[in-house]
Short mmCIF file of C-alpha atoms in Angstrom, two decimals:
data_model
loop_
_atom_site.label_atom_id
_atom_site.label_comp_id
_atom_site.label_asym_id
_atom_site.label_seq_id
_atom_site.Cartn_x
_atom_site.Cartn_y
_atom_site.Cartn_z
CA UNK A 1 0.00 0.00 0.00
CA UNK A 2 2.67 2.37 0.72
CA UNK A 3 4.25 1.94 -2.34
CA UNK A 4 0.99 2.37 -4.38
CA UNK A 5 0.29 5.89 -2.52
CA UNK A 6 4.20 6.69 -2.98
CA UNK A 7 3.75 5.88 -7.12
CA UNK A 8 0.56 8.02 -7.16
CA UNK A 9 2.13 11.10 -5.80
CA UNK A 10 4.88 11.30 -8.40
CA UNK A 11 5.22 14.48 -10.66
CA UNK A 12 3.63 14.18 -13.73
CA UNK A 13 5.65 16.62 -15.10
CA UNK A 14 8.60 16.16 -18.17
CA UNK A 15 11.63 14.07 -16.43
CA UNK A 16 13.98 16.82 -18.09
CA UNK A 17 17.04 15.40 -15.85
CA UNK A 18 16.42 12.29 -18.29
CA UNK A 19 18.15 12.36 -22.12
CA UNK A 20 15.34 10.28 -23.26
CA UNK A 21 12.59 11.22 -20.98
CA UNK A 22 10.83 7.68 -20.73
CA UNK A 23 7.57 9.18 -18.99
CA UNK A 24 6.86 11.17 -22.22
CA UNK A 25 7.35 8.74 -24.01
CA UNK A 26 5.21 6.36 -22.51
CA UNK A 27 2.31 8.91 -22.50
CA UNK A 28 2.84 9.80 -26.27
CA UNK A 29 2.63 13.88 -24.99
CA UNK A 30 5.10 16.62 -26.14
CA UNK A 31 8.32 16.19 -24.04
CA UNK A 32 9.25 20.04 -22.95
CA UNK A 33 13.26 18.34 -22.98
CA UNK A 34 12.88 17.61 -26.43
CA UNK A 35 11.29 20.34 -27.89
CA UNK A 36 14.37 22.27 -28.35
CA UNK A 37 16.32 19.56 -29.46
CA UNK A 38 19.09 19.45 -31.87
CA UNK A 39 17.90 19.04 -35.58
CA UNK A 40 17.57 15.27 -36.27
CA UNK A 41 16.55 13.93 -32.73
CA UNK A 42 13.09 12.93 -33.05
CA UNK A 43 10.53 13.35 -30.10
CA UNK A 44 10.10 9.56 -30.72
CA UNK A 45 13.07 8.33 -31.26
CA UNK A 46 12.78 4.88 -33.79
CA UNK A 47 15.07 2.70 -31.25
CA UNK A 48 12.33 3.82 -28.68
CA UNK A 49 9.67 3.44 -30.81
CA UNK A 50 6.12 2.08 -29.42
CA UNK A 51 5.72 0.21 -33.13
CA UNK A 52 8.78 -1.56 -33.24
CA UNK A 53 7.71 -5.21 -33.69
CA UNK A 54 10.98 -6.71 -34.16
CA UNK A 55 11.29 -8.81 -31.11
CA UNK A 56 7.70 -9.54 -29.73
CA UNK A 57 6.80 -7.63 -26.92
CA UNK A 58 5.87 -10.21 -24.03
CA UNK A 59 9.47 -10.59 -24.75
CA UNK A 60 10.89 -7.23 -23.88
CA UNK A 61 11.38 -5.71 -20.50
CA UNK A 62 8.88 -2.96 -19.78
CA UNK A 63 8.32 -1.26 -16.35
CA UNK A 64 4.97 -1.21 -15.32
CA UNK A 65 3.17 1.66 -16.05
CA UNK A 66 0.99 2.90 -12.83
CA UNK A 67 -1.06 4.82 -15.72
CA UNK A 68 -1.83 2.21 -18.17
CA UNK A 69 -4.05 -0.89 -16.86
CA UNK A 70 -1.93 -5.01 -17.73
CA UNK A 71 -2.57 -5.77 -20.47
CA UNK A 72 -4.69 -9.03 -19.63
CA UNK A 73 -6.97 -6.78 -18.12
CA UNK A 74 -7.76 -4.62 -21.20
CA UNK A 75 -11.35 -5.20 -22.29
CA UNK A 76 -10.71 -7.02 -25.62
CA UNK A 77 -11.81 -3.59 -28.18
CA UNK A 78 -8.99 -2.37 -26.00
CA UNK A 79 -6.67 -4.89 -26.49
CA UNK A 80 -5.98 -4.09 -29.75
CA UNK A 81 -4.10 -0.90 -28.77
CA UNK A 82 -1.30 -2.83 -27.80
CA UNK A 83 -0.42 -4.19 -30.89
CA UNK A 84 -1.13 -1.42 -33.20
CA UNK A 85 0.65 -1.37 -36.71
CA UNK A 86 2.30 2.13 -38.23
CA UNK A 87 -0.50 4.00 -39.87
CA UNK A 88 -0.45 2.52 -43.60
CA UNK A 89 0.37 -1.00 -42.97
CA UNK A 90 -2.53 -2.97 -43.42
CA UNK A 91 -3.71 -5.08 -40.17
CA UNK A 92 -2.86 -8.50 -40.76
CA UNK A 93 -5.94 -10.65 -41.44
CA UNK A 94 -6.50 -13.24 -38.08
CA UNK A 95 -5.78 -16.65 -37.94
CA UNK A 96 -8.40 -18.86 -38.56
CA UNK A 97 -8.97 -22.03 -38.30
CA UNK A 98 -11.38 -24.94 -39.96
CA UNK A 99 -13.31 -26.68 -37.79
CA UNK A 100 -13.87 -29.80 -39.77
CA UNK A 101 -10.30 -30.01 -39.93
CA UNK A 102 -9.92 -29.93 -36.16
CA UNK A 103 -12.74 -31.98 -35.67
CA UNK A 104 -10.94 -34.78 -37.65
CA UNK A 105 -7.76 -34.50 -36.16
CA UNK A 106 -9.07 -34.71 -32.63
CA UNK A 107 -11.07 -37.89 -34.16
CA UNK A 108 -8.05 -39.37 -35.15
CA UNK A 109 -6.05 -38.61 -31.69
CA UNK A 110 -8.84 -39.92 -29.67
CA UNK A 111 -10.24 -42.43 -31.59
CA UNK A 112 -8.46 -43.54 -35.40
CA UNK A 113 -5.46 -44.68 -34.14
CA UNK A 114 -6.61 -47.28 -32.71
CA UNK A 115 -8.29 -49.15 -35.04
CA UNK A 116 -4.92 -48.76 -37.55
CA UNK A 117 -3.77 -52.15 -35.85
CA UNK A 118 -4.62 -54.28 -33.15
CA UNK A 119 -1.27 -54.63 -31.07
CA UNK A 120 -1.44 -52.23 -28.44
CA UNK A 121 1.82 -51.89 -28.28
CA UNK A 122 1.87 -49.61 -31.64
CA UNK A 123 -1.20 -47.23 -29.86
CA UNK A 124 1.13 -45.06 -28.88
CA UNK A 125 3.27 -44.52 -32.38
CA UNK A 126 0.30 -44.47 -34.46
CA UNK A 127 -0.99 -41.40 -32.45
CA UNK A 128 1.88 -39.96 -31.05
CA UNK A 129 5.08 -40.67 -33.27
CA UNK A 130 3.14 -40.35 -36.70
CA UNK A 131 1.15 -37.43 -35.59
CA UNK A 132 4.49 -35.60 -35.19
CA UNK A 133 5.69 -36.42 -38.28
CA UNK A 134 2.22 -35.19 -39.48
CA UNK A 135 3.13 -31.67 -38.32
CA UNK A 136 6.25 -31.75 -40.76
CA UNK A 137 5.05 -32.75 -43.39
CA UNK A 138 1.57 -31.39 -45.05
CA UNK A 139 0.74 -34.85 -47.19
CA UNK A 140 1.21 -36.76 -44.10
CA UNK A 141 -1.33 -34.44 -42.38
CA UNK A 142 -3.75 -34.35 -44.64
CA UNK A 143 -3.37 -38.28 -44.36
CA UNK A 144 -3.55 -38.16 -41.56
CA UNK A 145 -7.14 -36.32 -41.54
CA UNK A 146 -8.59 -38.31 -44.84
CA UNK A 147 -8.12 -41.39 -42.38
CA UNK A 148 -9.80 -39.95 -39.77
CA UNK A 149 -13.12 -38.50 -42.34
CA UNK A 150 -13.21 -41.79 -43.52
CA UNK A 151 -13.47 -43.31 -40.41
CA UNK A 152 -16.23 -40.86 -39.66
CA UNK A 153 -18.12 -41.71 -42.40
CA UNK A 154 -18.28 -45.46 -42.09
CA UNK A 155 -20.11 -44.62 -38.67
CA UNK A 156 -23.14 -43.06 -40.58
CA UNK A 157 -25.64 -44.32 -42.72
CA UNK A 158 -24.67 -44.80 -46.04
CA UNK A 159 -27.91 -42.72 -47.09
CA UNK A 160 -26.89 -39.61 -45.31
CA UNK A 161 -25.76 -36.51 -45.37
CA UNK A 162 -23.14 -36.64 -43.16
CA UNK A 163 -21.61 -39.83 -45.02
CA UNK A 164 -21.54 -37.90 -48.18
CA UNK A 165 -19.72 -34.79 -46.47
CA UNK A 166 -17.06 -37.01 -44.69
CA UNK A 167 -16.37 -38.88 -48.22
CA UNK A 168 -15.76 -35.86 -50.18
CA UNK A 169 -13.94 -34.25 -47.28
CA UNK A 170 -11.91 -37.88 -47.12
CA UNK A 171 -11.67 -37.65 -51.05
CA UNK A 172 -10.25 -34.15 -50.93
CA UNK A 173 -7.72 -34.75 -48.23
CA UNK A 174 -6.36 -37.85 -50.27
CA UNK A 175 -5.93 -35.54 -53.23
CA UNK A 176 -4.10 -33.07 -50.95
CA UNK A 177 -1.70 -36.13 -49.26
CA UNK A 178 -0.81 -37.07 -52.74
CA UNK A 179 0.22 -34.02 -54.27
CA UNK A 180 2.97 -34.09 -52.08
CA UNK A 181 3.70 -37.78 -51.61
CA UNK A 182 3.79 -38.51 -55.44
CA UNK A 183 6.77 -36.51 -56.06
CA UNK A 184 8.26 -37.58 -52.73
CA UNK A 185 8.32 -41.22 -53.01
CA UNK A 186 10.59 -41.04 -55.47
CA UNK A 187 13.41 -39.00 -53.58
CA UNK A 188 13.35 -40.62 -50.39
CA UNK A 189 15.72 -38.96 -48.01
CA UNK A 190 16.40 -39.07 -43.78
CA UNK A 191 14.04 -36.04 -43.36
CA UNK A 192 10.88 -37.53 -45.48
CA UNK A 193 11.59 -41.13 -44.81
CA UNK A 194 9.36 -41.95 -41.74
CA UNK A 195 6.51 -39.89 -43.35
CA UNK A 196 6.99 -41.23 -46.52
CA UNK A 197 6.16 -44.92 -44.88
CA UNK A 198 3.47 -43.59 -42.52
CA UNK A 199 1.71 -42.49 -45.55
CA UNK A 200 2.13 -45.89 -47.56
CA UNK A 201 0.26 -47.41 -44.48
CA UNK A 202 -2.53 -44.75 -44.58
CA UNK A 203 -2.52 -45.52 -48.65
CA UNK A 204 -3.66 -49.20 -47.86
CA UNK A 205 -6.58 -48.28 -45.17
CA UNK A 206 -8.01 -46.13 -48.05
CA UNK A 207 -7.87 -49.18 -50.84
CA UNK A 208 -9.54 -51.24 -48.52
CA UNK A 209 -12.33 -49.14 -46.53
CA UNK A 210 -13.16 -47.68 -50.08
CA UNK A 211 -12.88 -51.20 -52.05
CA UNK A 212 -11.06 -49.27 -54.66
CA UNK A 213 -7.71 -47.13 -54.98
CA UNK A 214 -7.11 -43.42 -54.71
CA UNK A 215 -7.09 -41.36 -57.84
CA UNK A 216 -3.50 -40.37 -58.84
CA UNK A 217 -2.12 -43.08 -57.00
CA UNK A 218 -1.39 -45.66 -60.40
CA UNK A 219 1.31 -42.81 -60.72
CA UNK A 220 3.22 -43.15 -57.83
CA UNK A 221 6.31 -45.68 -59.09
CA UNK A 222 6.68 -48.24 -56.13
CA UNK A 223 6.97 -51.85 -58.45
CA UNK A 224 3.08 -51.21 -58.52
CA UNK A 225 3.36 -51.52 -62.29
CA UNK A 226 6.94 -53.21 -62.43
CA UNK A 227 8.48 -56.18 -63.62
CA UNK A 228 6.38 -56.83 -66.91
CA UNK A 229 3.17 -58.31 -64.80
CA UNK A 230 0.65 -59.15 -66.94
CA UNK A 231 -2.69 -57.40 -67.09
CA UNK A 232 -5.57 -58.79 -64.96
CA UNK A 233 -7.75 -61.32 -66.41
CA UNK A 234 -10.33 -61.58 -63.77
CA UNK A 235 -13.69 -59.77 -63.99
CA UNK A 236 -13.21 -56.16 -64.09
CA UNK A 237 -13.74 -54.61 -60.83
CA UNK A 238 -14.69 -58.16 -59.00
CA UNK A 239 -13.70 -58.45 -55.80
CA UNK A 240 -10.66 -60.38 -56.29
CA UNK A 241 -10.07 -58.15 -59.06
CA UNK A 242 -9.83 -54.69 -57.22
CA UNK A 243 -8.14 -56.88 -53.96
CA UNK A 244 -5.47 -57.81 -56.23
CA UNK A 245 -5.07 -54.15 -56.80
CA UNK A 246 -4.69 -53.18 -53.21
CA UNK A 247 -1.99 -55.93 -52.73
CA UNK A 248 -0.24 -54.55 -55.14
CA UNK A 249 -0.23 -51.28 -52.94
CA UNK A 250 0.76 -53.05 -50.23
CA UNK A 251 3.71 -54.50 -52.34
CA UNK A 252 4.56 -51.18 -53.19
CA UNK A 253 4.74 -50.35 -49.42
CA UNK A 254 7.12 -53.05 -49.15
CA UNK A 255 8.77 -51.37 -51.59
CA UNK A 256 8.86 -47.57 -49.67
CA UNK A 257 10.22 -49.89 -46.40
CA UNK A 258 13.22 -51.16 -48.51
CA UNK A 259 14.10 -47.30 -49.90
CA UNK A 260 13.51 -45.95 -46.27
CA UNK A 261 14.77 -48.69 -43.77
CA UNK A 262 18.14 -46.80 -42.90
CA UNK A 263 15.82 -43.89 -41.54
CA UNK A 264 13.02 -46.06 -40.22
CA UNK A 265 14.28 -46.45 -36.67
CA UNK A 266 13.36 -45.41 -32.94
CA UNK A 267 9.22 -45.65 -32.03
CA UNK A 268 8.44 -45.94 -35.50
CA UNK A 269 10.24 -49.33 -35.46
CA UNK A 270 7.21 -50.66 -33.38
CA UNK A 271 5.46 -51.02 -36.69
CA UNK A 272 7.53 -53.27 -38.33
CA UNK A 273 7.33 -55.86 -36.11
CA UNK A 274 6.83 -59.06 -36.52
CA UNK A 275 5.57 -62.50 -34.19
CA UNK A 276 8.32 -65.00 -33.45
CA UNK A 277 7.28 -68.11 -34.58
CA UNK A 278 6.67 -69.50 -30.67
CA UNK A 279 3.89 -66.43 -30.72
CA UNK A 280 1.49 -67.77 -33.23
CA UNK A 281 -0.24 -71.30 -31.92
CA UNK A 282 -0.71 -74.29 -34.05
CA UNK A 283 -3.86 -74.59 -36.31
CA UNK A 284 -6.77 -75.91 -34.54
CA UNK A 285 -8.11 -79.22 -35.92
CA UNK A 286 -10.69 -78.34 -38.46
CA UNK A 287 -8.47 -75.75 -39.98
CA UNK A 288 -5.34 -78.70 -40.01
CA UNK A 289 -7.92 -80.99 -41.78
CA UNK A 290 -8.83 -78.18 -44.46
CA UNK A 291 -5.26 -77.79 -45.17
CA UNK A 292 -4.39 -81.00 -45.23
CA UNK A 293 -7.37 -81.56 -47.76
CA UNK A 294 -6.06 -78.70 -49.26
CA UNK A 295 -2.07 -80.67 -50.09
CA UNK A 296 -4.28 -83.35 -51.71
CA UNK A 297 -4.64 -81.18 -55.23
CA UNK A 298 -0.83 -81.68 -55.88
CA UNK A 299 -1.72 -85.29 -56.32
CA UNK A 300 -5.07 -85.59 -57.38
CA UNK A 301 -5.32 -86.40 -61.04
CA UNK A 302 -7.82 -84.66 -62.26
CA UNK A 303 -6.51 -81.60 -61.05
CA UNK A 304 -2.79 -81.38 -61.87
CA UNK A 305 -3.26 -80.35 -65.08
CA UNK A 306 -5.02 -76.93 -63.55
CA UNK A 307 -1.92 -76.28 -62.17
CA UNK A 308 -0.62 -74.17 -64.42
CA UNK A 309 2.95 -74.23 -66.31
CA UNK A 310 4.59 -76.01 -68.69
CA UNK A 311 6.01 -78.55 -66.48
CA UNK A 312 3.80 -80.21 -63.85
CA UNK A 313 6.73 -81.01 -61.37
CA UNK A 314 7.52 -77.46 -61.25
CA UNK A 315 3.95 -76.45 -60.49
CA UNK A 316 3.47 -78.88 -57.75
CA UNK A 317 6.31 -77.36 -55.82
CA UNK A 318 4.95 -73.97 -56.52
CA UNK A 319 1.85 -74.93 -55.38
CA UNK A 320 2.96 -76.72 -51.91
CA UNK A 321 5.74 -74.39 -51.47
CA UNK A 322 3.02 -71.21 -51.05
CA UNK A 323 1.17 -73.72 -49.76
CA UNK A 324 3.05 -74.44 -46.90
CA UNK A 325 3.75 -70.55 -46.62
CA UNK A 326 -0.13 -70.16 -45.71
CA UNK A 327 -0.85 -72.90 -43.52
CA UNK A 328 1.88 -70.83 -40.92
CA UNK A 329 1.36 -67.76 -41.77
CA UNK A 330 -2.53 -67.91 -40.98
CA UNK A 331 -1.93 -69.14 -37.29
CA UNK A 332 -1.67 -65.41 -36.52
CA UNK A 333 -5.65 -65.71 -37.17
CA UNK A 334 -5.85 -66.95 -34.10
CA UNK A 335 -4.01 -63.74 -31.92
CA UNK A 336 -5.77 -60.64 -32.38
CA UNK A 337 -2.64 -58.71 -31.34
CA UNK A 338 -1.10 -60.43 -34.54
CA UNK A 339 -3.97 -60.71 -36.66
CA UNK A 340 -2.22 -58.03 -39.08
CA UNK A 341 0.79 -60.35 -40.07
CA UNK A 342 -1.48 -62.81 -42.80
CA UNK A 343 -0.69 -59.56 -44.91
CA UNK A 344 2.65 -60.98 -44.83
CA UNK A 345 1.80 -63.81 -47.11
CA UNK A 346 1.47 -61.52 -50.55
CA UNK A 347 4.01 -58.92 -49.29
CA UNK A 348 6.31 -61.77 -49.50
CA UNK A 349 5.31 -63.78 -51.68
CA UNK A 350 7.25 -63.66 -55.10
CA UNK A 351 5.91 -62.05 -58.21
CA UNK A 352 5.27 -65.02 -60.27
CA UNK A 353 2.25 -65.89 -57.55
CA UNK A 354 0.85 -62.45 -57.83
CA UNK A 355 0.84 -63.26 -61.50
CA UNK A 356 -0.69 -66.51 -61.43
CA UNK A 357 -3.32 -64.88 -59.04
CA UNK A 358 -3.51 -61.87 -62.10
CA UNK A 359 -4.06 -64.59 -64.24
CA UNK A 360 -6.97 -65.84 -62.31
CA UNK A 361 -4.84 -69.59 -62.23
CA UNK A 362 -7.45 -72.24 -60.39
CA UNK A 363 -4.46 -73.44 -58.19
CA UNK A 364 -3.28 -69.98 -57.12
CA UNK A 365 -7.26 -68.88 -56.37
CA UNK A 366 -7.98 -72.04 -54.66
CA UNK A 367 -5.20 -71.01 -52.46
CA UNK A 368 -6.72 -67.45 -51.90
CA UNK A 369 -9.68 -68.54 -51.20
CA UNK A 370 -8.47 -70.68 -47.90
CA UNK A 371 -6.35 -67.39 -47.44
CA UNK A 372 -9.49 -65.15 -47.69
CA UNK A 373 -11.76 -67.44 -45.17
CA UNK A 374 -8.43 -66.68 -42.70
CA UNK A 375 -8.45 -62.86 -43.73
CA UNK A 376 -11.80 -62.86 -41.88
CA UNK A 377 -9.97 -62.71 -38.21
CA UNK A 378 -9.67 -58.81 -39.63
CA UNK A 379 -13.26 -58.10 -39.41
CA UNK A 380 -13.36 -56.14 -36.63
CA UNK A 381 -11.34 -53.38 -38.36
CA UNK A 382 -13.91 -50.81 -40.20
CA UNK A 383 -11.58 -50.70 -43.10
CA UNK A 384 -10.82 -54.17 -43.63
CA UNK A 385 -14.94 -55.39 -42.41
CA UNK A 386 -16.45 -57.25 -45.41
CA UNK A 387 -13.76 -58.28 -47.44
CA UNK A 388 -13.57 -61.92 -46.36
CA UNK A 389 -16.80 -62.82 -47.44
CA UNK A 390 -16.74 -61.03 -50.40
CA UNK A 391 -13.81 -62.98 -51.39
CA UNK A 392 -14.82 -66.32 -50.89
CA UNK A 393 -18.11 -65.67 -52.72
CA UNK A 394 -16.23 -64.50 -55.53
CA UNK A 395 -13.86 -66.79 -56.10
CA UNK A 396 -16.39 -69.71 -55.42
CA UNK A 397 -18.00 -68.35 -58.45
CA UNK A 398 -14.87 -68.52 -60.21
CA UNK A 399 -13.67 -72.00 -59.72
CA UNK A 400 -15.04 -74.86 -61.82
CA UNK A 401 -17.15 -76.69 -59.64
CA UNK A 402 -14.46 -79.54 -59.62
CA UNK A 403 -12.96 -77.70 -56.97
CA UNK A 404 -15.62 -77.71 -54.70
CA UNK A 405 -14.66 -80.24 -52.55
CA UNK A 406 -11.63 -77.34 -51.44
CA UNK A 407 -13.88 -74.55 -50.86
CA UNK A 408 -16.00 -76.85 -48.14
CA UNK A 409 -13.91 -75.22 -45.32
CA UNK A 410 -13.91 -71.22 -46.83
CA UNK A 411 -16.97 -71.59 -47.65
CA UNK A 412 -18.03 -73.16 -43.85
CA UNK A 413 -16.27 -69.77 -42.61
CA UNK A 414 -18.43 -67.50 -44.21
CA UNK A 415 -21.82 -69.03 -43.02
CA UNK A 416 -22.16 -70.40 -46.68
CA UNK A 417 -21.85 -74.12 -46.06
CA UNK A 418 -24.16 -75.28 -43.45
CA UNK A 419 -23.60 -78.28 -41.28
CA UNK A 420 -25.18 -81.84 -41.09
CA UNK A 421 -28.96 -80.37 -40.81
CA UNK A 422 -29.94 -84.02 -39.74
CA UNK A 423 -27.14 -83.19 -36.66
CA UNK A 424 -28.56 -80.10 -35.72
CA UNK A 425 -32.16 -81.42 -35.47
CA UNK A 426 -30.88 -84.44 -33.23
CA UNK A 427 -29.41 -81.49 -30.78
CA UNK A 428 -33.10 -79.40 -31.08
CA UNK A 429 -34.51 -82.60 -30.03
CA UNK A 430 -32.08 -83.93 -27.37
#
């Protein structure tokens, strides 16, 4: 109190004892010491000046003022004063902000990222880690956010208004992401690396929650159209048609982990994981008898000629060799924490099966289709929910019905093979 009564009894006259009279200038009055100054010295001297923006203000040291109210107390007209620009600049426009856009990054951050895999484990990279790499790099953001909208709109009826709005929002965002990540993948570097990978993932939960792939994206050069393949021979736009097409994407991510491993490291890491074998239980024993029925077409008669190839010895080990590669791979089925790893059996498998698959070869399909009845452990993701039974339908319709004893088991998964009715009427009864 003593201080305050002190402060209000100073002189509020000129400091003329003062070279640069700081009360005056404070007050913005006529400074009686200056008025006869020497030619050149301003009343307002620019090193003094209350304008000066180059180093912002909350970061200078300015006595209080016993005359001027703090600033946080200004009413907010008022508030304006404090950051006025010299008369002729133009105010700067404010910052704005679009809600939607918030909206569906506080979607993602609360919600998204979690259904991007099952492992907990990776919770925390797919909303923390990528997220900052988001604010780096603009494609990754918008990425980031198409995710999310599409995510939104698989929540509302397909009828509605707001499903429409959150597609075309999705739609533009994926536009925006690859603008930049088009001429990006191609010059991989330490700096875009991570995001560059991030975005490859992102690129796959768009093929499959929209059962098609992005525009623009048949121009991004990652082996998606490498190593003369031959065209597709299947149905146009069939299920295992357009599938086909999004494993090729996920080939082609393959591809962006190869050109960006040296830079892939720390958190990130977390998604490249993979189960040790001792993680994955064995097969249960109706899905050991279906693949053991399954080995049985190497050596039935009337089927080795489907095969494929000019030379049936070869095309028996092809066929038990990828075989052999799905009967382990599709334990992870069985884990939810691992059910993401059965992608490993076209990300690895060599290009000649992708092409026999192309090709719409009855050996290679009859092997998708057990692979398919497996992929259905992924239903529980929104993006990936419908694709197992779509499958299996499909390619049932594609086989020759001598293969029907083989699709018993896929077919059993998908609710369309029914058990012994004369078995389930003995248990009504009983």
């Amino acid at each position: 109190m003593g201080v305050g009564n002190a402060r209000s009894g100073e002189s509020r006259s000129c400091d003329e004892t003062s070279p640069q009279c700081q009360r005056c200038l404070k007050r913005q009055i006529p400074c009686s010491f200056l008025e006869d100054a020497p030619e050149g010295l301003s009343a307002t001297p620019t090193n003094l000046s209350i304008h000066d923006t180059a180093t912002p203000r909350s970061l200078d040291y300015q006595p209080s003022d016993p005359d001027l109210p703090p600033h946080a107390l200004l009413p907010p007209g008022q508030s304006q004063l404090m950051n006025q620009t010299p008369e002729g600049d133009s105010a700067p426009e404010p910052k704005r902000f679009d809600l939607l856009d918030l909206e569906l990054v506080q979607f993602y951050s609360t919600r998204t990222y979690m259904t991007m895999s099952s492992r907990i484990s990776s919770h925390a990279v797919w909303r923390d880690t990528v997220f900052a790499e988001a604010l780096r790099h603009d494609f990754l953001l918008h990425g980031l956010m198409a995710t999310a909208a599409l995510h939104k709109a698989t929540m509302q009826a397909k009828t509605s208004d707001a499903y429409a709005e959150y597609s075309k929002v999705a739609l533009a965002h994926q536009n925006a992401a690859l603008a930049g990540y088009i001429p990006a993948v191609n010059k991989p570097n330490q700096d875009n690396g991570i995001a560059l990978f991030c975005l490859s993932l992102f690129l796959t939960i768009w093929a499959f929650a929209s059962k098609r792939l992005p525009e623009g994206l048949h121009s991004v050069k990652l082996e998606l159209n490498q190593g003369d393949s031959p065209g597709i021979t299947l149905p146009l736009h069939s299920p295992t048609a357009d599938f086909i097409e999004i494993i090729m994407i996920l080939r082609g991510i393959y591809a962006v982990i190869r050109e960006t491993d040296t830079w892939l490291q720390g958190d990130i890491e977390e998604l490249l994981r993979y189960p040790l074998p001792g993680d994955l239980p064995p097969h249960p024993a109706d899905i050991a008898e279906a693949f053991n029925l399954l080995a049985g077409v190497a050596d039935d008669p009337k089927l080795m000629p489907l095969l494929g190839g000019e030379h049936p010895a070869a095309s028996r080990d092809f066929f038990l060799e990828h075989l052999a590669r799905l009967r382990d791979i599709t334990r992870c089925r069985s884990v939810v924490e691992w059910d993401g790893h059965i992608f490993s059996w076209f990300i690895m498998a060599p290009a000649t099966f992708i092409h026999s698959l192309k090709r719409g070869n009855p050996s290679s399909l009859i092997l998708f289709a057990h692979w398919a009845a497996a992929f259905r452990c992924m239903d529980h993701h929104w993006w990936a929910i419908g694709w197992a039974y779509s499958l299996v339908v499909d390619i049932s319709a594609l086989l020759d019905p001598i293969w029907t004893p083989y699709l018993e088991w896929p077919r059993r998964q998908m609710g369309l093979v029914f058990g012994d009715t004369a078995h389930l009427d003995a248990r009504r009864v009983a």
